[in-house]
Structures are given as structure tokens and as C-alpha cells.
mmCIF file of C-alpha atoms in Angstrom:
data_model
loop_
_atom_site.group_PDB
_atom_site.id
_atom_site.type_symbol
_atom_site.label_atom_id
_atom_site.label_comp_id
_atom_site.label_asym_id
_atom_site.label_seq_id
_atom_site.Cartn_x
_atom_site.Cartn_y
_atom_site.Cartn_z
ATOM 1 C CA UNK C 1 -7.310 -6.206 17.745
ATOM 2 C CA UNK C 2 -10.129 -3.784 16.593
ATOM 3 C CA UNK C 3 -9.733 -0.334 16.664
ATOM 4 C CA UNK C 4 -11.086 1.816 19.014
ATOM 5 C CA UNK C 5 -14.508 4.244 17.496
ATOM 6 C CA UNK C 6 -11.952 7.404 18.842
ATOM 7 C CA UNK C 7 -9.149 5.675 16.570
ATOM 8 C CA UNK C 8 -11.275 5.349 13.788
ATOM 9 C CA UNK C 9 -12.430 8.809 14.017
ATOM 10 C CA UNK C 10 -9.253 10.283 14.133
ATOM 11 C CA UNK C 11 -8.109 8.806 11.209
ATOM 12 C CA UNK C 12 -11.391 9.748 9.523
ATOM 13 C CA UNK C 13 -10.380 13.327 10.331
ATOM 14 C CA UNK C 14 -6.744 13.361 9.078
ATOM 15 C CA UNK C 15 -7.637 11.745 5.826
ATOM 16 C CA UNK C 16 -10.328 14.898 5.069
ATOM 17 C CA UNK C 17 -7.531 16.867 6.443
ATOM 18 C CA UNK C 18 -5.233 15.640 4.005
ATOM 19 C CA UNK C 19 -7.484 15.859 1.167
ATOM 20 C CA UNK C 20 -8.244 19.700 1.970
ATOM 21 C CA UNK C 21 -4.824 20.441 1.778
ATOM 22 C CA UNK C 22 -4.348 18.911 -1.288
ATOM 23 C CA UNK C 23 -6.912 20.949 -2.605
ATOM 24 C CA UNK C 24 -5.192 24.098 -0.786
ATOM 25 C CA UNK C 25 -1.527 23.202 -2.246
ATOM 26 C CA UNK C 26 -3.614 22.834 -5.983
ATOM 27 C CA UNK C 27 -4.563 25.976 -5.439
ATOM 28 C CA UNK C 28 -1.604 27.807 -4.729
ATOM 29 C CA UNK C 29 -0.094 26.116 -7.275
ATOM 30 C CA UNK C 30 -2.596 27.644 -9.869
ATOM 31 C CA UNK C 31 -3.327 30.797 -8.456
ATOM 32 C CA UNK C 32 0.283 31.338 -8.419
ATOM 33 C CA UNK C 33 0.627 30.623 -12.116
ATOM 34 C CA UNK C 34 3.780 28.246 -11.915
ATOM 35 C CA UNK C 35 1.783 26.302 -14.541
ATOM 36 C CA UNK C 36 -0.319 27.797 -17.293
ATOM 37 C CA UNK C 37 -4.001 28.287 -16.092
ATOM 38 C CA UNK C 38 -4.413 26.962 -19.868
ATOM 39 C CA UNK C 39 -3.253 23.702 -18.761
ATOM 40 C CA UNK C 40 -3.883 23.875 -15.035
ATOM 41 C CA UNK C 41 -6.938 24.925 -13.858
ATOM 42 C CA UNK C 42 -8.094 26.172 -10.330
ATOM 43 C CA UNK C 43 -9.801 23.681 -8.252
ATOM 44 C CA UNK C 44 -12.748 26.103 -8.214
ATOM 45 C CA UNK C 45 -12.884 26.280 -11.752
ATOM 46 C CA UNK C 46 -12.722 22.689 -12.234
ATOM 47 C CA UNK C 47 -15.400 21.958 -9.196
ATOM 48 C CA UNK C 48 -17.795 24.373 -10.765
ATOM 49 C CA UNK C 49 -17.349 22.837 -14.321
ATOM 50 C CA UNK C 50 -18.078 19.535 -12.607
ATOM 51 C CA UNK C 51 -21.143 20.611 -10.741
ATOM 52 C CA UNK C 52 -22.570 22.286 -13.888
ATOM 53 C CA UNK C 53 -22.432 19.199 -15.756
ATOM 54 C CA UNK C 54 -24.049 17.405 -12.866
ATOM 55 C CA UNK C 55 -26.947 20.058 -12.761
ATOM 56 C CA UNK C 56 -28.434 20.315 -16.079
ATOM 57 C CA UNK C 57 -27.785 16.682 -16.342
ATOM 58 C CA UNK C 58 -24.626 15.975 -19.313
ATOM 59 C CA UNK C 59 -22.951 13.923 -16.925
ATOM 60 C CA UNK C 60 -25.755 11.190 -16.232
ATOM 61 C CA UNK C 61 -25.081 8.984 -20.012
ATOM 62 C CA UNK C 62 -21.629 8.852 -20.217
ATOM 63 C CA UNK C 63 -21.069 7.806 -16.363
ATOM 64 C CA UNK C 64 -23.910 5.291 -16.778
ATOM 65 C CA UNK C 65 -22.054 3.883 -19.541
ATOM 66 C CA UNK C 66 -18.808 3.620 -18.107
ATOM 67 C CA UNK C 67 -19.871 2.159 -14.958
ATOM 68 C CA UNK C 68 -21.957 -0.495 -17.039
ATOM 69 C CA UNK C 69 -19.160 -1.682 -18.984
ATOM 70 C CA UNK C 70 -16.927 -1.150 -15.719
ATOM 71 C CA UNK C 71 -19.403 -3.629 -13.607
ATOM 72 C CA UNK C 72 -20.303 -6.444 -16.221
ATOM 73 C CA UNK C 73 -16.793 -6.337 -17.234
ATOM 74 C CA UNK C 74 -15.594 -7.286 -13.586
ATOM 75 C CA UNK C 75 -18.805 -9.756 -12.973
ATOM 76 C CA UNK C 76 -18.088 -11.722 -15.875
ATOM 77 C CA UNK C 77 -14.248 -11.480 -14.787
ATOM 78 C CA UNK C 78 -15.147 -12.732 -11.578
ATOM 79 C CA UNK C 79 -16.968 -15.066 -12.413
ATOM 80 C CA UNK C 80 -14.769 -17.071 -14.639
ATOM 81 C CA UNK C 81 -11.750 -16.204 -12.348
ATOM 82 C CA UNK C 82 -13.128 -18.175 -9.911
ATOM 83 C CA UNK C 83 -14.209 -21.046 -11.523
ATOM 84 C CA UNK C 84 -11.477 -21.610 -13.427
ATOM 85 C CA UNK C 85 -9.176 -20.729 -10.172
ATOM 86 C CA UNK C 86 -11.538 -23.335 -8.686
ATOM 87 C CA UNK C 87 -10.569 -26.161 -11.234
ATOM 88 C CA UNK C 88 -7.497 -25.394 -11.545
ATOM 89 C CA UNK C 89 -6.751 -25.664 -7.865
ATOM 90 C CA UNK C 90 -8.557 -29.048 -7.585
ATOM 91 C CA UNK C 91 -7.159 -30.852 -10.289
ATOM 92 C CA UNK C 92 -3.582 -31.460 -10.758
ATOM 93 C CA UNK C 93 -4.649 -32.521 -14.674
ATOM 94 C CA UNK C 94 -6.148 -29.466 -15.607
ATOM 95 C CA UNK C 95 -4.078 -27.765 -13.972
ATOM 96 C CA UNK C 96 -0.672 -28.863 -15.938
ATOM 97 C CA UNK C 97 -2.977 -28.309 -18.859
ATOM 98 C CA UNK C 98 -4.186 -24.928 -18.357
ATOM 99 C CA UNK C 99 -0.881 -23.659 -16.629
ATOM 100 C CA UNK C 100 1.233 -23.320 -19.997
ATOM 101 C CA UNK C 101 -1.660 -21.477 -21.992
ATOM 102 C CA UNK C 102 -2.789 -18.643 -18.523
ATOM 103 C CA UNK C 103 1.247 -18.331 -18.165
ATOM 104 C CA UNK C 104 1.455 -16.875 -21.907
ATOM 105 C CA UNK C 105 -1.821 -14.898 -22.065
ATOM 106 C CA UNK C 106 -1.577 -13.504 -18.631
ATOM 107 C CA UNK C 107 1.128 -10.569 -19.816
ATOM 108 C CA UNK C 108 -0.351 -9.564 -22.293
ATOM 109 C CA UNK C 109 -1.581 -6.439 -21.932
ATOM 110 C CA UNK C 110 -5.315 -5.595 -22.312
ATOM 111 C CA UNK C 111 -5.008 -2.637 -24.670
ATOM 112 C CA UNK C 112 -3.099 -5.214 -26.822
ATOM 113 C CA UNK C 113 -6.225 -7.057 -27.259
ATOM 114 C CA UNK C 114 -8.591 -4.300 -28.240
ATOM 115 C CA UNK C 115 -8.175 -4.456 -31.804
ATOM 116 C CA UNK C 116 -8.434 -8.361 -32.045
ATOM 117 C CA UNK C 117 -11.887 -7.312 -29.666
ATOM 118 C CA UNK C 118 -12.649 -4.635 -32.236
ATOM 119 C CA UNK C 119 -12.022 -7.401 -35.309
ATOM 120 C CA UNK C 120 -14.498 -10.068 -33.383
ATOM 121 C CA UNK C 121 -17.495 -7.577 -32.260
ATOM 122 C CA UNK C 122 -17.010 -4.537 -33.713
ATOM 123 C CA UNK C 123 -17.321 -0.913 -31.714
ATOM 124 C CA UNK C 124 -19.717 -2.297 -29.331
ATOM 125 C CA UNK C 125 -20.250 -2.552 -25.922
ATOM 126 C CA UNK C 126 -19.635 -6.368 -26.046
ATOM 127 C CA UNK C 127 -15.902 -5.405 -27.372
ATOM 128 C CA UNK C 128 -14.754 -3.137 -24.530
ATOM 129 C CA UNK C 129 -16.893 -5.448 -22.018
ATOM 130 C CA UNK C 130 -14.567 -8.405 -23.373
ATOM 131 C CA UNK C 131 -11.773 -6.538 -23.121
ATOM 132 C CA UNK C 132 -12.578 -5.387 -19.606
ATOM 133 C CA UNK C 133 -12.894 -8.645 -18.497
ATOM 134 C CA UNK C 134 -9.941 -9.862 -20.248
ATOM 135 C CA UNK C 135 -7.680 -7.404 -18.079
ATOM 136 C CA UNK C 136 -9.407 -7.777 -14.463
ATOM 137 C CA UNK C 137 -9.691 -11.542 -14.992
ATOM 138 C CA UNK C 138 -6.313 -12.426 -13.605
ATOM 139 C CA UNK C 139 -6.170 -11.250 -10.204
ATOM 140 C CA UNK C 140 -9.272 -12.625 -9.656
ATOM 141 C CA UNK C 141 -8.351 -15.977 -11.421
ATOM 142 C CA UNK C 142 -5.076 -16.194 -9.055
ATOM 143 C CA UNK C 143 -6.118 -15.129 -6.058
ATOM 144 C CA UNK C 144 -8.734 -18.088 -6.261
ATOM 145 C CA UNK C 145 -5.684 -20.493 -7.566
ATOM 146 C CA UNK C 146 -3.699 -19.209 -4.148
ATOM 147 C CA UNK C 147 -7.064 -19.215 -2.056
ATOM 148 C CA UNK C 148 -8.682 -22.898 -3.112
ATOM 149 C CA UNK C 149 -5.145 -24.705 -3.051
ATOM 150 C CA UNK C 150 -4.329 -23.511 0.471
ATOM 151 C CA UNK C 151 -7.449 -24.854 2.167
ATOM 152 C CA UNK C 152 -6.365 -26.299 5.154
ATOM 153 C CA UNK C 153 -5.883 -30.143 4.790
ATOM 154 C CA UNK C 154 -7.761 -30.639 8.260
ATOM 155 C CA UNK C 155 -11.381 -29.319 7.148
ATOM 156 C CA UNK C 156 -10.680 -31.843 4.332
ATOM 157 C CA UNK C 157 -10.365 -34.268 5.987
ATOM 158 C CA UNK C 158 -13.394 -33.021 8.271
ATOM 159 C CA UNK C 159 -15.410 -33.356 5.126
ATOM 160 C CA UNK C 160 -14.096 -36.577 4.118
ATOM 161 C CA UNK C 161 -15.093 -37.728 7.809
ATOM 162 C CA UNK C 162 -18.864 -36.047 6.860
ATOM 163 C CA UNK C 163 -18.991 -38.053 3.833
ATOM 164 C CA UNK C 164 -19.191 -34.906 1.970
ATOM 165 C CA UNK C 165 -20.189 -34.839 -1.525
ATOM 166 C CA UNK C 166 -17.797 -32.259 -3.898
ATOM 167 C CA UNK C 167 -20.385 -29.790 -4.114
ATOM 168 C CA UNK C 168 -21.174 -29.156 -0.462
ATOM 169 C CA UNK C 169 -16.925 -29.713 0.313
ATOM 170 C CA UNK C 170 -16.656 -27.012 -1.919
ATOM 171 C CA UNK C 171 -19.909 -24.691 -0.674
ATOM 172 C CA UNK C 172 -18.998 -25.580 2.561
ATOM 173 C CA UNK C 173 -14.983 -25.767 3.301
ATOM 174 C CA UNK C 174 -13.259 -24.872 0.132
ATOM 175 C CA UNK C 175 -14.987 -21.142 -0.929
ATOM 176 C CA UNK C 176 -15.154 -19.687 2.480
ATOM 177 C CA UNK C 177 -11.451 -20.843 3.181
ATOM 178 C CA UNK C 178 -10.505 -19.080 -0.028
ATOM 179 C CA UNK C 179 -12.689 -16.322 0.160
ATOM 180 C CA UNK C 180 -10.953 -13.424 1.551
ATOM 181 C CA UNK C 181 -8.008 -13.918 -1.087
ATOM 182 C CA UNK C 182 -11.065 -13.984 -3.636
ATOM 183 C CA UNK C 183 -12.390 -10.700 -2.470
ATOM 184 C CA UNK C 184 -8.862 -9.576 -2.293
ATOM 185 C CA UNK C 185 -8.034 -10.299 -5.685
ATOM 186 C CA UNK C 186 -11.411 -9.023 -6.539
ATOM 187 C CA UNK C 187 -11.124 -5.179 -5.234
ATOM 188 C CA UNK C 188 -7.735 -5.202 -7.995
ATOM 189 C CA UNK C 189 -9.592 -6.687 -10.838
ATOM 190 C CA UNK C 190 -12.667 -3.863 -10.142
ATOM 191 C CA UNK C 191 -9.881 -1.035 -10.612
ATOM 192 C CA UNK C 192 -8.745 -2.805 -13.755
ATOM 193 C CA UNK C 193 -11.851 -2.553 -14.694
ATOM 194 C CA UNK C 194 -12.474 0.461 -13.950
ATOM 195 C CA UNK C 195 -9.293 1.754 -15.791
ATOM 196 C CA UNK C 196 -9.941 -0.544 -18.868
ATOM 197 C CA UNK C 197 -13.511 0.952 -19.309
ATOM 198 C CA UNK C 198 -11.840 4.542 -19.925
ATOM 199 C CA UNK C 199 -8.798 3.015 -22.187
ATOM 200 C CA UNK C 200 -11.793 0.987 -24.418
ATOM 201 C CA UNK C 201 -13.758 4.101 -24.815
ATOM 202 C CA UNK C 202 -10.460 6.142 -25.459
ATOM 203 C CA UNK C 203 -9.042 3.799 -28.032
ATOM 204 C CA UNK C 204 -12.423 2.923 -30.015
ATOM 205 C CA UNK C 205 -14.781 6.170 -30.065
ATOM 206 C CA UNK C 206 -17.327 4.704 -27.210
ATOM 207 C CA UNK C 207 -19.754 6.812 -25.508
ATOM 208 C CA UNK C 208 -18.422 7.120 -21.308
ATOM 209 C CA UNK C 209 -16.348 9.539 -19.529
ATOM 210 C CA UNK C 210 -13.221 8.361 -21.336
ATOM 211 C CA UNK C 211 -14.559 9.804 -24.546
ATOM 212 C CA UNK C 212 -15.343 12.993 -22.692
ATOM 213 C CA UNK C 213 -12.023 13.357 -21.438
ATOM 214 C CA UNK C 214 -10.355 12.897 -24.427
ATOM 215 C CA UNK C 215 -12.499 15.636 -26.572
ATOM 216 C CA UNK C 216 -11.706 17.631 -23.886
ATOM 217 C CA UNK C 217 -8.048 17.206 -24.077
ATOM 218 C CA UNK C 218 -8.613 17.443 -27.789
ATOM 219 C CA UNK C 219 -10.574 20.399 -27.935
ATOM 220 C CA UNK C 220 -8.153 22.560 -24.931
ATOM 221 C CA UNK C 221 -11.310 22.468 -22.335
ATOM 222 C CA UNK C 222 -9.055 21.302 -18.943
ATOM 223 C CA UNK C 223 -11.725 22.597 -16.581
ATOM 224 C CA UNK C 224 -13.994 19.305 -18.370
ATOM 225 C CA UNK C 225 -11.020 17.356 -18.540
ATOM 226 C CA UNK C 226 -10.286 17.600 -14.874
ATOM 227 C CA UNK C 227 -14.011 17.435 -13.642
ATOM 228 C CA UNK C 228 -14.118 13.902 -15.937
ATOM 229 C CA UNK C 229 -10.806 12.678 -14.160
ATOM 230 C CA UNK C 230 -12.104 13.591 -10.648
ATOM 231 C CA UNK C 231 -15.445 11.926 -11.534
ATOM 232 C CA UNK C 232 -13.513 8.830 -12.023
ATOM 233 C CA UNK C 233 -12.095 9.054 -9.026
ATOM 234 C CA UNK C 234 -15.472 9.187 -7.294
ATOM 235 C CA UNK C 235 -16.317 6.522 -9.188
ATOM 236 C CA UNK C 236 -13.873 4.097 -8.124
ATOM 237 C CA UNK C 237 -13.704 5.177 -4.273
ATOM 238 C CA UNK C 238 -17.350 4.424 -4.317
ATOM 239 C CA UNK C 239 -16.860 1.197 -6.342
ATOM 240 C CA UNK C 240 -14.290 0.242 -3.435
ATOM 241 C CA UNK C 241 -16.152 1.741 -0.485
ATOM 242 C CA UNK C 242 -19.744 -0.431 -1.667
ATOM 243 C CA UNK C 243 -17.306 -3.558 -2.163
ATOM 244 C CA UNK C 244 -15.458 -3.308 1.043
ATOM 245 C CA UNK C 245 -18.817 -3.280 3.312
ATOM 246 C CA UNK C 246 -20.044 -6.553 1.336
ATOM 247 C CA UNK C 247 -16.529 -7.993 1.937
ATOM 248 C CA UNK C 248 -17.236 -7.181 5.774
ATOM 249 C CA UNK C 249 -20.596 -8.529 5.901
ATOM 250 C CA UNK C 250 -19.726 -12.126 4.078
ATOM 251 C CA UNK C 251 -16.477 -12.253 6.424
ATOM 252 C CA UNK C 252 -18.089 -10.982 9.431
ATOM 253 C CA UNK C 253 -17.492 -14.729 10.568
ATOM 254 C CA UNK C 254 -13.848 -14.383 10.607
ATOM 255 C CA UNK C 255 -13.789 -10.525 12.147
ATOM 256 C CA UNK C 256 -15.816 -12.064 15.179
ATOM 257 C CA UNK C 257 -13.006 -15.031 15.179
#
């Protein structure tokens, strides 16, 4: 059941409600000094450092560049999630012969890879992208295992009935059956990526936010290190919000169901 515009709005309300006193409690807690203003800085402080960045413009190239590195880190991840999820889920062959080498590589945790990445391409972009999309690959890649394999035997057999080639069985019945586990699986790989971007341009010197926050850290300026932290988080609840409303308008068939 869909809720009601008055339910929606209400809910709307109490989560800016929430988020204003979250900015109230952070500032009792610094104008009360229970943590060094050294280390803590007022919201205002920190809002205003943001906003002067933003206005005479030092904020524009390193959030360009960690939002490129963030998106064609998750595209790439995407893609190959889902074809090899695809395969995978369609043939029991490749499937006992990929199964033993995803199992080991699928623990291993990105930052683990970036110096092998840094070896291969150097400080690049192409490094941290591969890393990116070495991390955000795998919920992508098993959501479409989950999503492809549970198609419902029926609409098979619909297609079989249809004489059906494999391509249109799987434009047709297999990826919008496993499509909302693919978006799904998706949304987490985009906050990998996302986090990766900032941990590639920590670890290996490249231009983005990360790097920014870092120097700032570094260098004792917590007003910039807090404005870069908060810009990531407008980052990624935009990156969410602008992925949710596609994921609404490519299942609006199954909302309406």
C-alpha cells in the first residue's frame, strides 16, 4: 500500500527536524567546550568555511574529480557486475568455473589492491578508477547472480512457448525479473564507490576532496576538514536521491502492479 501525500509529508518534516537538532546538539556540544574548539569546530564555523570555498570557487576541481572517479568507477562496476552475474547465473559451467576464483577475490579488501593498482598504472586516474571498481563490483555482481537465477521458471517457459531467441529471453524476461535486486545491489556498490574515491586519493596523493581533507587534518584546519566531510555527504545523498528516482521510473511497472 502507498503512502498517503500527508504521510509522506510528515515524515519529510521529522527528518529536517531531526537534522536541525543534530545541528543544535553539535552546537552545544562546541559552544560548551566539552571538546577542544581546536578539534571540534562550531557548525557555523564549519558552514561558513564551506560556503567560502563554494563562493570564490576552490571547491569546484577537487569535487569534479572525485565524483568522476566516483561515477566511472561504479559504471564500469556495473557494468561488468552484471554481465558476469548474467553468465554466471545462466550457465551452470561457468559458473563452477568462476565460483572458486570470485569466492577468493571477493574479501579482499579494496585498499589492499591499491598498490598492485599503483604498480600497473601508476598515480593516475585509471588506478583509483580500477580500484573503485574493484570494490563496488561485488554487490552489483551478486545481486545480479541472486536476481537472474531466481527468474521465475513460468516466464521461461512463456518464452520457450514464444520461441524466444536468448537475447530477447534475456531483454525481455530475465533483466526486468532481476532488476530491482540489480538496482539494489547497485545503490551499495555507488557508496563503495563513493568511499573508495576518497581512500584512492588519500592513499596515493590524487587531486579530490580526499586529498583536501587529509591536508587539512595534516595541516590542523578542522573548519576545512569538516566542510570536505559534509561535502561528501552531499555528495552521496544526491548520488542516492538522482539514483532512486531512475530506479522508480524503470520499475514504475511493478509500483503500478
Amino acid at each position: 500500500m502507498m503512502p498517503s501525500s500527508h504521510g509522506r509529508l510528515r515524515d519529510r518534516l521529522l527528518a529536517v527536524l531531526f537534522a536541525f537538532a543534530l545541528l543544535g546538539f553539535w552546537q552545544l556540544m562546541a559552544s560548551q567546550k566539552i571538546i577542544s574548539p581546536l578539534f571540534f569546530p562550531a557548525p557555523g564555523r564549519t558552514l561558513e568555511t564551506l560556503w567560502n570555498q563554494i563562493h570564490d570557487g576552490r571547491v569546484w576541481e577537487p569535487l569534479f574529480a572525485t565524483v568522476g572517479r566516483m561515477f566511472w568507477g561504479w559504471f564500469v562496476a556495473s557494468v561488468v557486475g552484471i554481465g558476469v552475474g548474467a553468465l554466471v547465473a545462466s550457465s551452470r559451467l561457468l559458473s563452477e568455473l568462476l565460483q572458486p576464483t570470485l569466492e577468493f577475490l571477493r574479501p579482499l579488501p579494496a585498499s589492499a589492491i591499491i598498490p598492485v593498482a599503483i604498480l600497473a598504472f601508476g598515480l593516475s586516474p585509471l588506478m583509483a578508477i580500477s580500484v573503485i571498481t574493484f570494490g563496488s563490483v561485488w554487490p552489483v555482481l551478486l545481486a545480479s547472480v541472486q536476481g537472474f537465477s531466481s527468474v521465475d521458471p513460468r516466464l521461461r517457459e512463456v518464452g520457450a512457448v514464444l520461441c524466444m531467441g536468448p537475447f530477447a529471453r534475456f531483454w525481455k524476461i530475465s533483466l526486468p525479473s532481476a532488476l530491482p535486486g540489480i538496482l539494489a545491489g547497485a545503490r551499495v556498490g555507488l557508496a563503495v564507490a563513493l568511499i573508495l574515491a576518497v581512500v584512492t586519493e588519500m592513499q596515493a596523493s590524487l587531486p579530490g576532496v580526499g586529498q583536501n581533507i587529509l591536508m587539512a587534518q595534516r595541516s590542523f584546519k578542522t573548519p576545512d576538514l569538516y566542510s570536505g566531510v559534509i561535502l561528501l555527504g552531499l555528495v552521496g545523498f544526491v548520488a542516492s536521491a538522482l539514483l532512486q528516482q531512475a530506479e522508480d521510473r524503470v520499475l514504475r511497472w511493478k509500483q503500478t502492479s
